Short mmCIF file of C-alpha atoms in Angstrom, two decimals:
data_model
loop_
_atom_site.label_atom_id
_atom_site.label_comp_id
_atom_site.label_asym_id
_atom_site.label_seq_id
_atom_site.Cartn_x
_atom_site.Cartn_y
_atom_site.Cartn_z
CA MET A 5 193.00 73.55 96.73
CA PRO A 6 189.58 72.06 95.58
CA PRO A 7 187.49 74.41 93.39
CA ALA A 8 184.91 76.44 95.40
CA ALA A 9 181.33 75.17 95.19
CA PRO A 10 179.16 77.09 93.03
CA TYR A 11 177.02 79.66 94.73
CA ARG A 12 173.22 78.77 94.47
CA LEU A 13 170.84 81.79 94.85
CA SER A 14 167.95 80.37 97.07
CA PRO A 15 164.47 81.46 95.87
CA THR A 16 163.20 84.16 98.00
CA PRO A 17 159.94 83.09 99.75
CA ALA A 18 156.82 85.46 98.83
CA PRO A 19 156.10 87.99 101.64
CA ARG A 20 153.28 86.72 103.86
CA SER A 21 150.21 88.81 103.58
CA THR A 22 148.86 90.36 106.74
CA ALA A 23 145.52 91.48 105.27
CA GLY A 24 142.34 89.49 105.94
CA PRO A 25 140.31 87.52 103.29
CA THR A 26 138.97 89.60 100.48
CA ASN A 27 135.21 90.08 100.54
CA HIS A 28 134.02 90.26 96.87
CA LEU A 29 130.53 91.85 96.44
CA THR A 30 128.89 89.37 94.05
CA ARG A 31 125.92 90.24 91.99
CA ARG A 32 123.84 87.95 93.96
CA ARG A 33 125.01 89.48 97.30
CA PHE A 34 124.23 92.93 96.07
CA LEU A 35 120.80 91.91 95.06
CA GLN A 36 120.11 90.45 98.47
CA VAL A 37 121.54 93.55 100.29
CA THR A 38 119.52 95.69 98.06
CA GLY A 39 116.46 93.82 98.36
CA PHE A 40 116.55 93.58 102.17
CA SER A 41 117.37 97.45 102.36
CA ALA A 42 114.34 98.24 100.03
CA ALA A 43 112.07 96.00 102.09
CA ALA A 44 113.21 97.52 105.44
CA LEU A 45 112.80 100.98 103.85
CA ALA A 46 109.26 100.21 102.68
CA LEU A 47 108.34 98.70 106.05
CA TYR A 48 109.69 101.84 107.80
CA SER A 49 107.89 103.99 105.36
CA GLY A 50 104.63 102.17 105.72
CA GLU A 51 104.71 102.26 109.54
CA TYR A 52 105.45 106.12 109.29
CA VAL A 53 102.89 106.70 106.72
CA ARG A 54 99.99 105.01 108.68
CA HIS A 55 100.35 107.77 111.31
CA ASP A 56 101.10 110.70 108.74
CA LEU A 57 97.63 112.29 109.03
CA GLU A 58 96.79 114.48 106.14
CA ILE A 59 94.06 117.21 106.53
CA THR A 60 92.17 117.87 103.31
CA HIS A 61 90.29 121.12 102.93
CA LEU A 62 87.63 121.26 100.38
CA PRO A 63 84.68 123.33 99.56
CA MET A 64 81.35 121.42 99.62
CA VAL A 65 79.47 123.42 96.88
CA ILE A 66 75.74 123.00 97.15
CA ARG A 67 72.91 124.50 95.05
CA ASN A 68 70.35 126.55 96.98
CA LEU A 69 72.46 126.43 100.19
CA PRO A 70 70.56 128.47 102.81
CA ASP A 71 72.45 131.63 104.01
CA ALA A 72 72.60 130.33 107.55
CA PHE A 73 74.83 127.38 106.25
CA GLN A 74 77.21 129.62 104.38
CA ASN A 75 80.78 128.75 105.49
CA PHE A 76 79.38 126.00 107.79
CA ARG A 77 82.32 123.59 108.61
CA ILE A 78 81.98 119.79 108.58
CA VAL A 79 84.71 117.40 109.43
CA GLN A 80 84.59 113.80 108.08
CA LEU A 81 86.31 111.14 110.09
CA SER A 82 86.17 107.39 108.76
CA ASP A 83 87.48 103.88 109.30
CA ILE A 84 89.01 104.31 112.81
CA HIS A 85 89.45 100.58 113.24
CA TYR A 86 90.37 101.26 116.82
CA GLU A 87 92.55 98.73 118.70
CA GLU A 88 93.62 96.72 115.61
CA TYR A 89 96.37 99.16 114.59
CA THR A 90 94.80 102.58 115.73
CA GLU A 91 96.40 103.04 119.04
CA PRO A 92 95.04 105.35 121.90
CA PHE A 93 97.78 108.05 121.36
CA TYR A 94 97.05 108.13 117.51
CA LEU A 95 93.16 108.53 118.00
CA ARG A 96 93.81 111.32 120.65
CA ARG A 97 96.03 113.09 118.36
CA ILE A 98 93.40 112.94 115.61
CA ILE A 99 90.78 114.21 117.92
CA ALA A 100 93.22 117.13 118.85
CA GLU A 101 93.34 117.96 115.33
CA ILE A 102 89.68 117.86 114.96
CA ASN A 103 89.09 120.31 117.98
CA ALA A 104 91.79 122.56 116.54
CA LEU A 105 89.56 122.87 113.34
CA ALA A 106 86.62 124.04 115.46
CA PRO A 107 84.12 122.28 113.24
CA ASN A 108 80.11 122.93 113.27
CA LEU A 109 79.56 119.18 112.75
CA VAL A 110 81.52 116.03 112.84
CA LEU A 111 80.34 113.14 110.51
CA ILE A 112 81.85 109.76 111.20
CA THR A 113 81.29 107.29 108.28
CA GLY A 114 81.62 103.88 109.80
CA ASP A 115 84.12 101.14 110.86
CA PHE A 116 84.71 102.36 114.43
CA ILE A 117 86.16 98.99 115.26
CA THR A 118 87.59 95.88 113.48
CA HIS A 119 85.84 92.54 113.29
CA GLY A 120 87.90 89.23 113.13
CA PRO A 121 91.35 89.64 114.93
CA PRO A 122 91.26 87.22 117.82
CA ARG A 123 93.24 89.64 119.98
CA ILE A 124 90.59 92.14 119.89
CA VAL A 125 87.63 92.08 122.04
CA PRO A 126 84.97 94.00 120.28
CA GLU A 127 82.94 95.00 123.52
CA HIS A 128 86.19 96.48 124.97
CA ALA A 129 87.12 98.17 121.80
CA ILE A 130 84.02 99.94 121.16
CA TYR A 131 83.69 101.22 124.69
CA ALA A 132 87.16 102.58 124.49
CA CYS A 133 86.58 104.05 121.09
CA ALA A 134 83.39 105.77 122.23
CA GLN A 135 84.99 107.10 125.37
CA GLU A 136 87.93 108.60 123.25
CA LEU A 137 85.50 110.12 120.77
CA SER A 138 83.34 111.83 123.46
CA ALA A 139 86.32 114.36 123.70
CA ILE A 140 85.50 115.82 120.25
CA GLN A 141 84.37 119.41 120.95
CA CYS A 142 81.53 120.05 118.49
CA PRO A 143 77.97 121.08 118.72
CA GLN A 144 76.91 117.87 117.17
CA ARG A 145 78.35 114.49 116.13
CA LEU A 146 76.66 112.03 113.90
CA GLY A 147 77.80 108.65 112.66
CA ILE A 148 76.87 105.51 110.68
CA LEU A 149 77.94 102.08 110.99
CA GLY A 150 80.33 100.15 108.60
CA ASN A 151 80.53 96.65 107.60
CA HIS A 152 82.89 95.63 110.47
CA ASP A 153 80.56 97.35 113.11
CA CYS A 154 77.48 95.62 111.65
CA THR A 155 79.26 92.27 111.80
CA VAL A 156 80.08 92.70 115.44
CA GLY A 157 76.49 93.93 116.06
CA ALA A 158 74.55 96.92 115.04
CA SER A 159 72.24 97.23 117.74
CA PHE A 160 75.02 96.93 120.35
CA ILE A 161 77.51 99.36 118.78
CA THR A 162 74.77 101.86 118.15
CA ARG A 163 73.71 101.74 121.86
CA VAL A 164 77.27 102.22 123.10
CA LEU A 165 77.87 105.24 120.87
CA HIS A 166 74.59 106.73 121.84
CA ASP A 167 75.55 106.40 125.54
CA HIS A 168 78.59 108.53 124.68
CA ASP A 169 76.42 111.29 122.93
CA LEU A 170 77.10 110.07 119.38
CA ALA A 171 73.95 109.53 117.30
CA VAL A 172 74.07 106.86 114.68
CA LEU A 173 71.76 107.16 111.85
CA ASN A 174 70.75 103.60 110.86
CA ASN A 175 68.45 104.24 107.95
CA ARG A 176 67.16 107.57 109.21
CA TYR A 177 67.75 111.30 108.87
CA VAL A 178 67.83 114.37 111.14
CA PRO A 179 67.70 118.13 110.60
CA ILE A 180 70.52 120.41 111.74
CA GLU A 181 68.93 123.98 112.30
CA ARG A 182 70.45 127.40 112.14
CA ASP A 183 68.54 130.70 112.34
CA GLY A 184 65.29 128.94 111.19
CA GLN A 185 66.83 127.41 108.18
CA ARG A 186 67.71 123.42 107.82
CA LEU A 187 70.36 121.23 106.39
CA TRP A 188 69.33 117.48 106.42
CA ILE A 189 71.73 114.58 107.27
CA GLY A 190 70.89 111.06 106.50
CA GLY A 191 72.54 107.69 106.98
CA VAL A 192 72.14 104.19 105.73
CA LEU A 193 73.04 100.82 107.00
CA ASP A 194 76.03 99.10 105.45
CA PRO A 195 74.88 97.34 102.04
CA SER A 196 77.18 94.29 102.26
CA THR A 197 76.18 93.33 105.91
CA SER A 198 72.73 94.90 106.41
CA HIS A 199 69.72 96.38 104.72
CA PRO A 200 70.13 99.93 103.58
CA ASN A 201 66.71 101.80 103.14
CA LEU A 202 66.86 104.97 101.27
CA ASP A 203 63.22 105.83 101.79
CA LEU A 204 64.03 106.10 105.56
CA ALA A 205 67.33 107.78 105.08
CA ILE A 206 66.27 110.53 102.72
CA PRO A 207 63.63 113.04 103.85
CA PRO A 208 60.72 112.93 101.31
CA LYS A 209 60.27 116.73 101.10
CA PRO A 210 63.34 118.41 102.35
CA ASP A 211 63.39 122.09 102.99
CA GLY A 212 67.21 122.36 102.72
CA PRO A 213 70.25 120.47 101.31
CA VAL A 214 70.58 116.73 101.99
CA ILE A 215 73.89 115.03 102.90
CA LEU A 216 73.88 111.24 102.94
CA MET A 217 76.32 109.23 104.83
CA ALA A 218 76.98 105.64 103.30
CA HIS A 219 79.87 103.67 104.44
CA ALA A 220 80.50 101.85 100.97
CA PRO A 221 81.27 104.13 98.15
CA ASP A 222 80.02 102.00 95.38
CA PHE A 223 76.44 102.30 97.00
CA ALA A 224 76.48 105.60 95.12
CA ASP A 225 75.33 103.69 91.86
CA ASP A 226 72.30 102.51 93.64
CA LEU A 227 71.58 106.01 94.96
CA VAL A 228 71.61 107.71 91.62
CA VAL A 229 69.01 105.45 90.21
CA TYR A 230 66.82 105.60 93.10
CA PRO A 231 63.62 107.59 92.63
CA ASN A 232 64.52 109.80 95.53
CA GLY A 233 68.13 109.72 95.06
CA HIS A 234 68.13 113.13 93.16
CA LEU A 235 67.27 114.83 96.57
CA VAL A 236 70.77 113.94 97.90
CA ASP A 237 73.16 116.82 97.13
CA TYR A 238 76.33 115.11 98.67
CA MET A 239 77.18 111.57 99.84
CA LEU A 240 79.99 110.80 102.11
CA SER A 241 81.76 107.57 102.22
CA GLY A 242 84.90 105.61 103.39
CA HIS A 243 85.45 101.89 103.44
CA SER A 244 88.07 101.61 100.73
CA HIS A 245 90.97 103.27 102.71
CA GLY A 246 91.96 104.57 99.33
CA GLY A 247 93.56 101.22 98.76
CA GLN A 248 95.79 101.49 101.85
CA VAL A 249 98.75 100.23 99.98
CA ARG A 250 99.08 101.99 96.56
CA VAL A 251 101.99 100.91 94.42
CA PRO A 252 103.21 103.64 91.95
CA PHE A 253 102.02 103.24 88.41
CA LEU A 254 99.91 100.31 89.59
CA GLY A 255 97.44 101.55 91.91
CA PRO A 256 95.84 99.71 95.06
CA LEU A 257 97.15 96.15 95.84
CA ALA A 258 93.56 95.25 97.05
CA LEU A 259 90.21 96.73 97.35
CA PRO A 260 87.26 95.61 99.37
CA PRO A 261 83.82 94.57 97.90
CA MET A 262 81.63 97.88 97.33
CA GLY A 263 84.76 99.89 97.40
CA ARG A 264 86.34 99.14 94.30
CA LYS A 265 84.92 101.40 91.66
CA TYR A 266 85.02 104.78 93.64
CA VAL A 267 88.26 104.48 95.74
CA MET A 268 89.16 107.91 97.09
CA GLY A 269 88.29 111.45 96.38
CA HIS A 270 85.57 113.43 94.61
CA TYR A 271 83.04 112.23 92.23
CA GLN A 272 80.05 113.88 90.30
CA PHE A 273 76.87 112.24 89.30
CA GLY A 274 74.65 115.16 87.81
CA ASN A 275 73.61 117.19 90.69
CA THR A 276 74.76 114.54 93.27
CA GLN A 277 78.37 114.40 94.52
CA LEU A 278 80.35 111.92 96.38
CA TYR A 279 83.36 112.07 98.39
CA VAL A 280 85.24 109.00 99.52
CA ASN A 281 87.60 109.55 102.54
CA ARG A 282 90.67 107.48 102.83
CA GLY A 283 90.22 106.79 106.54
CA VAL A 284 92.56 107.08 109.44
CA GLY A 285 92.98 103.53 110.43
CA SER A 286 94.62 100.31 108.78
CA VAL A 287 93.15 96.78 108.18
CA GLY A 288 95.01 93.55 107.77
CA VAL A 289 98.47 94.93 108.18
CA PRO A 290 99.63 97.86 110.25
CA PHE A 291 100.85 99.55 107.00
CA ARG A 292 100.09 102.24 104.68
CA PHE A 293 101.98 103.05 101.43
CA ASN A 294 101.56 106.11 99.25
CA CYS A 295 98.22 106.41 100.74
CA ARG A 296 98.25 108.75 103.83
CA PRO A 297 95.40 108.51 106.49
CA GLU A 298 92.96 111.42 105.99
CA LEU A 299 90.65 113.91 107.70
CA THR A 300 88.47 115.86 105.42
CA VAL A 301 87.25 119.31 106.19
CA PHE A 302 84.39 120.81 104.17
CA THR A 303 83.37 124.31 104.11
CA LEU A 304 79.87 124.65 102.75
CA GLN A 305 79.47 127.20 99.92
CA ARG A 306 76.48 128.08 97.63
CA ALA A 307 76.96 127.22 94.17
CA THR A 308 77.15 130.16 91.81
#
């Protein structure tokens, strides 16, 4: 009987994997995903912030304030830029907030509309904006023009606003009277696009405090050296949007001419004070970051 053939152990084939391909998260992929997520979050945040209206309540402390104006309430609205990125629903919400505050006076410190974007028809935008603003419930509404308004056409925009019961102070002043006492409100044209005239905007012998509206905040440097500049107790401005996009630890990404020195908030120059409102609208991009839109509510108080 022949010898049996040797038994050979066949190699066992490796089990076939039923899992799909492994997805390794590389450093490059991680940075791509993180960067995209951060950008998406920033865009969402910026879109949200531009509608996240902040109402700032401040005392407006004025020396020799008449008794009749103690606790008099003024709301400052600025930089609406209607129809660029300020939608009708947003402006109506702002106006509802103003009406709920029951102010004695509303002051609008310029840039009702935007000049430049080809999709915006300025004539339509200012008519629509003026119509919306006519819903403000207040004894008196006064305004000035900003650089965008003056570029579109100062006389045209002034006429439209006047037709909707909003007086525009183009280098002029008016008194506000209560119980036989006066508060004076003046306004100058925008210095970068027109010719401001402080002789026409400041009463020469005021028998009460003077509040001056000037769209560009850096115009304060001209005011404080002007011979009659000391007659102004308070200057109200806008224009800078507070920077609109403010990077933490760095500040604003960009600022406009005549709005680079005094960007937002309160400043003091001897007996004259300045407040720079951040505005409610946006320009260039529909985006605000770390810089909420603002309504400012001033309650007048006598300095002690």
